[in-house]
Amino acid sequence: MPGTTDGPIRVDPGEQALVSVPSMGSPLTTLPDDAFENLLVVSATAAPGKVESLVERRGGDPEKVGVVPVTGSPTEYAGPLWTTDPVDPSDLTGISIRLSKAMEYVTRGGWVVVDNVNVLLMYGREEQVFRLFDSVVSNAREKQARGAYCTVREAVTDETFGRFRDLCDRAISVE
């Protein structure tokens, strides 16, 4: 049973968490303020401009935040966030390549956030998404970065949730 929090997500350096989030909310709103000091977001639900606005509303510096935009639509962004080229949600190899490059900028104690694992599961086969997830979790753990991998719990089977949960140190549910 995941622990439930109505405050900021608390994850220690190197710790990886599968985070159950509400379907319509941004998981970035549940991060502690210091997460915005070194944050990489794999964003399948928000364009870079929206991520920038959220970071600024939270008092963070967008220049310290990187985004891997996962979208099927063409997007252009010329703001202060560090971004990769957009990648289609069905292109798990492309996501992996962009993530590998972006992880170079994540420091010990920084954050790696996947804002919605469900989107990847909608476009890719579960086994492929699982391998990508395993790689991201391992890389973040190796760098001693904090990981928050968000999923809408009700939208995945117990078996799928369990597989992803087993790769993480713990599961958290946010209100």
PDB file of C-alpha atoms in Angstrom, residues 37-169:
ATOM      1  CA  GLU A  37      17.371  23.746  -8.221  1.00  0.00           C
ATOM      2  CA  ASN A  38      18.230  20.770 -10.501  1.00  0.00           C
ATOM      3  CA  LEU A  39      15.250  19.159 -12.200  1.00  0.00           C
ATOM      4  CA  LEU A  40      14.797  17.069 -15.324  1.00  0.00           C
ATOM      5  CA  VAL A  41      11.210  16.474 -16.418  1.00  0.00           C
ATOM      6  CA  VAL A  42      10.126  13.934 -19.006  1.00  0.00           C
ATOM      7  CA  SER A  43       6.863  15.655 -19.813  1.00  0.00           C
ATOM      8  CA  ALA A  44       4.130  13.841 -21.666  1.00  0.00           C
ATOM      9  CA  THR A  45       1.370  16.090 -20.318  1.00  0.00           C
ATOM     10  CA  ALA A  46       2.715  19.657 -20.469  1.00  0.00           C
ATOM     11  CA  ALA A  47       4.538  21.606 -23.172  1.00  0.00           C
ATOM     12  CA  PRO A  48       7.776  23.358 -22.143  1.00  0.00           C
ATOM     13  CA  GLY A  49       6.010  26.741 -21.899  1.00  0.00           C
ATOM     14  CA  LYS A  50       3.538  25.309 -19.406  1.00  0.00           C
ATOM     15  CA  VAL A  51       6.380  23.709 -17.408  1.00  0.00           C
ATOM     16  CA  GLU A  52       8.171  27.073 -17.393  1.00  0.00           C
ATOM     17  CA  SER A  53       5.061  28.831 -16.042  1.00  0.00           C
ATOM     18  CA  LEU A  54       4.651  26.249 -13.302  1.00  0.00           C
ATOM     19  CA  VAL A  55       8.328  26.509 -12.310  1.00  0.00           C
ATOM     20  CA  GLU A  56       8.051  30.303 -12.122  1.00  0.00           C
ATOM     21  CA  ARG A  57       4.811  30.128 -10.078  1.00  0.00           C
ATOM     22  CA  ARG A  58       6.640  27.872  -7.630  1.00  0.00           C
ATOM     23  CA  GLY A  59       9.490  30.416  -7.354  1.00  0.00           C
ATOM     24  CA  GLY A  60      11.986  28.252  -9.247  1.00  0.00           C
ATOM     25  CA  ASP A  61      14.554  29.319 -11.815  1.00  0.00           C
ATOM     26  CA  PRO A  62      13.602  27.906 -15.237  1.00  0.00           C
ATOM     27  CA  GLU A  63      17.277  27.919 -16.268  1.00  0.00           C
ATOM     28  CA  LYS A  64      17.857  25.102 -13.750  1.00  0.00           C
ATOM     29  CA  VAL A  65      15.130  22.905 -15.238  1.00  0.00           C
ATOM     30  CA  GLY A  66      15.393  20.615 -18.252  1.00  0.00           C
ATOM     31  CA  VAL A  67      12.500  19.132 -20.202  1.00  0.00           C
ATOM     32  CA  VAL A  68      12.260  16.189 -22.558  1.00  0.00           C
ATOM     33  CA  PRO A  69       8.978  17.038 -24.336  1.00  0.00           C
ATOM     34  CA  VAL A  70       7.087  13.872 -25.236  1.00  0.00           C
ATOM     35  CA  THR A  71       4.415  14.859 -27.714  1.00  0.00           C
ATOM     36  CA  GLY A  72       2.881  13.805 -30.982  1.00  0.00           C
ATOM     37  CA  SER A  73       2.395  17.444 -31.972  1.00  0.00           C
ATOM     38  CA  PRO A  74       5.058  19.762 -33.305  1.00  0.00           C
ATOM     39  CA  THR A  75       6.159  22.230 -30.632  1.00  0.00           C
ATOM     40  CA  GLU A  76       8.530  25.152 -30.604  1.00  0.00           C
ATOM     41  CA  TYR A  77       9.963  26.659 -27.463  1.00  0.00           C
ATOM     42  CA  ALA A  78      12.515  29.441 -27.087  1.00  0.00           C
ATOM     43  CA  GLY A  79      12.419  30.102 -23.350  1.00  0.00           C
ATOM     44  CA  PRO A  80      14.943  29.641 -20.548  1.00  0.00           C
ATOM     45  CA  LEU A  81      14.293  25.947 -19.850  1.00  0.00           C
ATOM     46  CA  TRP A  82      16.862  23.548 -21.235  1.00  0.00           C
ATOM     47  CA  THR A  83      14.951  21.273 -23.623  1.00  0.00           C
ATOM     48  CA  THR A  84      15.627  18.456 -26.006  1.00  0.00           C
ATOM     49  CA  ASP A  85      13.935  18.145 -29.353  1.00  0.00           C
ATOM     50  CA  PRO A  86      10.363  16.896 -28.928  1.00  0.00           C
ATOM     51  CA  VAL A  87       9.897  13.160 -29.272  1.00  0.00           C
ATOM     52  CA  ASP A  88       6.803  11.166 -30.167  1.00  0.00           C
ATOM     53  CA  PRO A  89       5.415   9.081 -27.274  1.00  0.00           C
ATOM     54  CA  SER A  90       5.631   5.938 -29.406  1.00  0.00           C
ATOM     55  CA  ASP A  91       9.376   6.480 -30.009  1.00  0.00           C
ATOM     56  CA  LEU A  92      10.756   4.878 -26.850  1.00  0.00           C
ATOM     57  CA  THR A  93      14.241   4.681 -28.378  1.00  0.00           C
ATOM     58  CA  GLY A  94      14.135   8.414 -29.077  1.00  0.00           C
ATOM     59  CA  ILE A  95      12.969   9.102 -25.523  1.00  0.00           C
ATOM     60  CA  SER A  96      15.811   6.945 -24.195  1.00  0.00           C
ATOM     61  CA  ILE A  97      18.424   8.774 -26.300  1.00  0.00           C
ATOM     62  CA  ARG A  98      17.185  12.203 -25.215  1.00  0.00           C
ATOM     63  CA  LEU A  99      17.034  11.086 -21.590  1.00  0.00           C
ATOM     64  CA  SER A 100      20.592   9.761 -21.689  1.00  0.00           C
ATOM     65  CA  LYS A 101      21.857  13.117 -22.940  1.00  0.00           C
ATOM     66  CA  ALA A 102      19.724  15.103 -20.498  1.00  0.00           C
ATOM     67  CA  MET A 103      20.874  12.993 -17.530  1.00  0.00           C
ATOM     68  CA  GLU A 104      24.339  14.537 -17.987  1.00  0.00           C
ATOM     69  CA  TYR A 105      22.906  17.704 -16.402  1.00  0.00           C
ATOM     70  CA  VAL A 106      21.375  15.998 -13.370  1.00  0.00           C
ATOM     71  CA  THR A 107      23.542  16.250 -10.275  1.00  0.00           C
ATOM     72  CA  ARG A 108      23.606  14.329  -7.000  1.00  0.00           C
ATOM     73  CA  GLY A 109      20.446  15.229  -5.120  1.00  0.00           C
ATOM     74  CA  GLY A 110      18.777  16.571  -8.279  1.00  0.00           C
ATOM     75  CA  TRP A 111      15.407  15.331  -9.453  1.00  0.00           C
ATOM     76  CA  VAL A 112      14.253  13.204 -12.386  1.00  0.00           C
ATOM     77  CA  VAL A 113      10.489  13.313 -12.896  1.00  0.00           C
ATOM     78  CA  VAL A 114       8.424  11.416 -15.457  1.00  0.00           C
ATOM     79  CA  ASP A 115       5.116  13.255 -15.314  1.00  0.00           C
ATOM     80  CA  ASN A 116       2.980  10.436 -16.658  1.00  0.00           C
ATOM     81  CA  VAL A 117       4.087   6.848 -17.220  1.00  0.00           C
ATOM     82  CA  ASN A 118       0.513   6.104 -18.396  1.00  0.00           C
ATOM     83  CA  VAL A 119       1.035   8.086 -21.611  1.00  0.00           C
ATOM     84  CA  LEU A 120       4.057   5.955 -22.487  1.00  0.00           C
ATOM     85  CA  LEU A 121       2.008   2.819 -21.794  1.00  0.00           C
ATOM     86  CA  MET A 122      -0.722   4.053 -24.160  1.00  0.00           C
ATOM     87  CA  TYR A 123       1.752   4.309 -27.044  1.00  0.00           C
ATOM     88  CA  GLY A 124       4.289   1.573 -26.353  1.00  0.00           C
ATOM     89  CA  ARG A 125       4.210  -2.087 -25.442  1.00  0.00           C
ATOM     90  CA  GLU A 126       4.419  -2.607 -21.709  1.00  0.00           C
ATOM     91  CA  GLU A 127       7.661  -4.606 -21.930  1.00  0.00           C
ATOM     92  CA  GLN A 128       9.371  -1.806 -23.884  1.00  0.00           C
ATOM     93  CA  VAL A 129       8.128   0.875 -21.471  1.00  0.00           C
ATOM     94  CA  PHE A 130       9.275  -1.297 -18.567  1.00  0.00           C
ATOM     95  CA  ARG A 131      12.804  -1.542 -20.032  1.00  0.00           C
ATOM     96  CA  LEU A 132      12.943   2.233 -20.545  1.00  0.00           C
ATOM     97  CA  PHE A 133      11.695   2.784 -17.000  1.00  0.00           C
ATOM     98  CA  ASP A 134      14.273   0.326 -15.615  1.00  0.00           C
ATOM     99  CA  SER A 135      17.042   2.215 -17.417  1.00  0.00           C
ATOM    100  CA  VAL A 136      15.878   5.633 -16.161  1.00  0.00           C
ATOM    101  CA  VAL A 137      15.532   4.399 -12.569  1.00  0.00           C
ATOM    102  CA  SER A 138      18.979   2.768 -12.678  1.00  0.00           C
ATOM    103  CA  ASN A 139      20.636   5.892 -14.134  1.00  0.00           C
ATOM    104  CA  ALA A 140      18.993   8.198 -11.600  1.00  0.00           C
ATOM    105  CA  ARG A 141      19.922   5.895  -8.727  1.00  0.00           C
ATOM    106  CA  GLU A 142      23.530   5.674  -9.970  1.00  0.00           C
ATOM    107  CA  LYS A 143      23.785   9.488 -10.065  1.00  0.00           C
ATOM    108  CA  GLN A 144      22.252   9.691  -6.572  1.00  0.00           C
ATOM    109  CA  ALA A 145      19.392  11.729  -8.045  1.00  0.00           C
ATOM    110  CA  ARG A 146      15.880  11.623  -6.655  1.00  0.00           C
ATOM    111  CA  GLY A 147      13.303   9.974  -8.908  1.00  0.00           C
ATOM    112  CA  ALA A 148       9.549  10.538  -9.045  1.00  0.00           C
ATOM    113  CA  TYR A 149       7.791   8.491 -11.700  1.00  0.00           C
ATOM    114  CA  CYS A 150       4.168   9.494 -11.847  1.00  0.00           C
ATOM    115  CA  THR A 151       1.241   7.358 -12.790  1.00  0.00           C
ATOM    116  CA  VAL A 152      -2.508   7.604 -12.519  1.00  0.00           C
ATOM    117  CA  ARG A 153      -2.984   4.478 -10.401  1.00  0.00           C
ATOM    118  CA  GLU A 154      -6.566   3.791 -11.485  1.00  0.00           C
ATOM    119  CA  ALA A 155      -5.510   3.717 -15.137  1.00  0.00           C
ATOM    120  CA  VAL A 156      -3.144   0.725 -14.858  1.00  0.00           C
ATOM    121  CA  THR A 157      -3.682  -2.850 -13.776  1.00  0.00           C
ATOM    122  CA  ASP A 158      -2.447  -4.114 -10.425  1.00  0.00           C
ATOM    123  CA  GLU A 159       0.087  -6.285 -12.254  1.00  0.00           C
ATOM    124  CA  THR A 160       1.475  -3.357 -14.255  1.00  0.00           C
ATOM    125  CA  PHE A 161       1.609  -1.128 -11.184  1.00  0.00           C
ATOM    126  CA  GLY A 162       3.379  -3.880  -9.257  1.00  0.00           C
ATOM    127  CA  ARG A 163       6.039  -4.356 -11.947  1.00  0.00           C
ATOM    128  CA  PHE A 164       6.875  -0.662 -11.969  1.00  0.00           C
ATOM    129  CA  ARG A 165       6.645  -0.418  -8.184  1.00  0.00           C
ATOM    130  CA  ASP A 166       9.175  -3.255  -7.802  1.00  0.00           C
ATOM    131  CA  LEU A 167      11.819  -1.181  -9.620  1.00  0.00           C
ATOM    132  CA  CYS A 168      11.409   1.685  -7.140  1.00  0.00           C
ATOM    133  CA  ASP A 169      12.315   2.001  -3.486  1.00  0.00           C
TER     134      ASP A 169
END
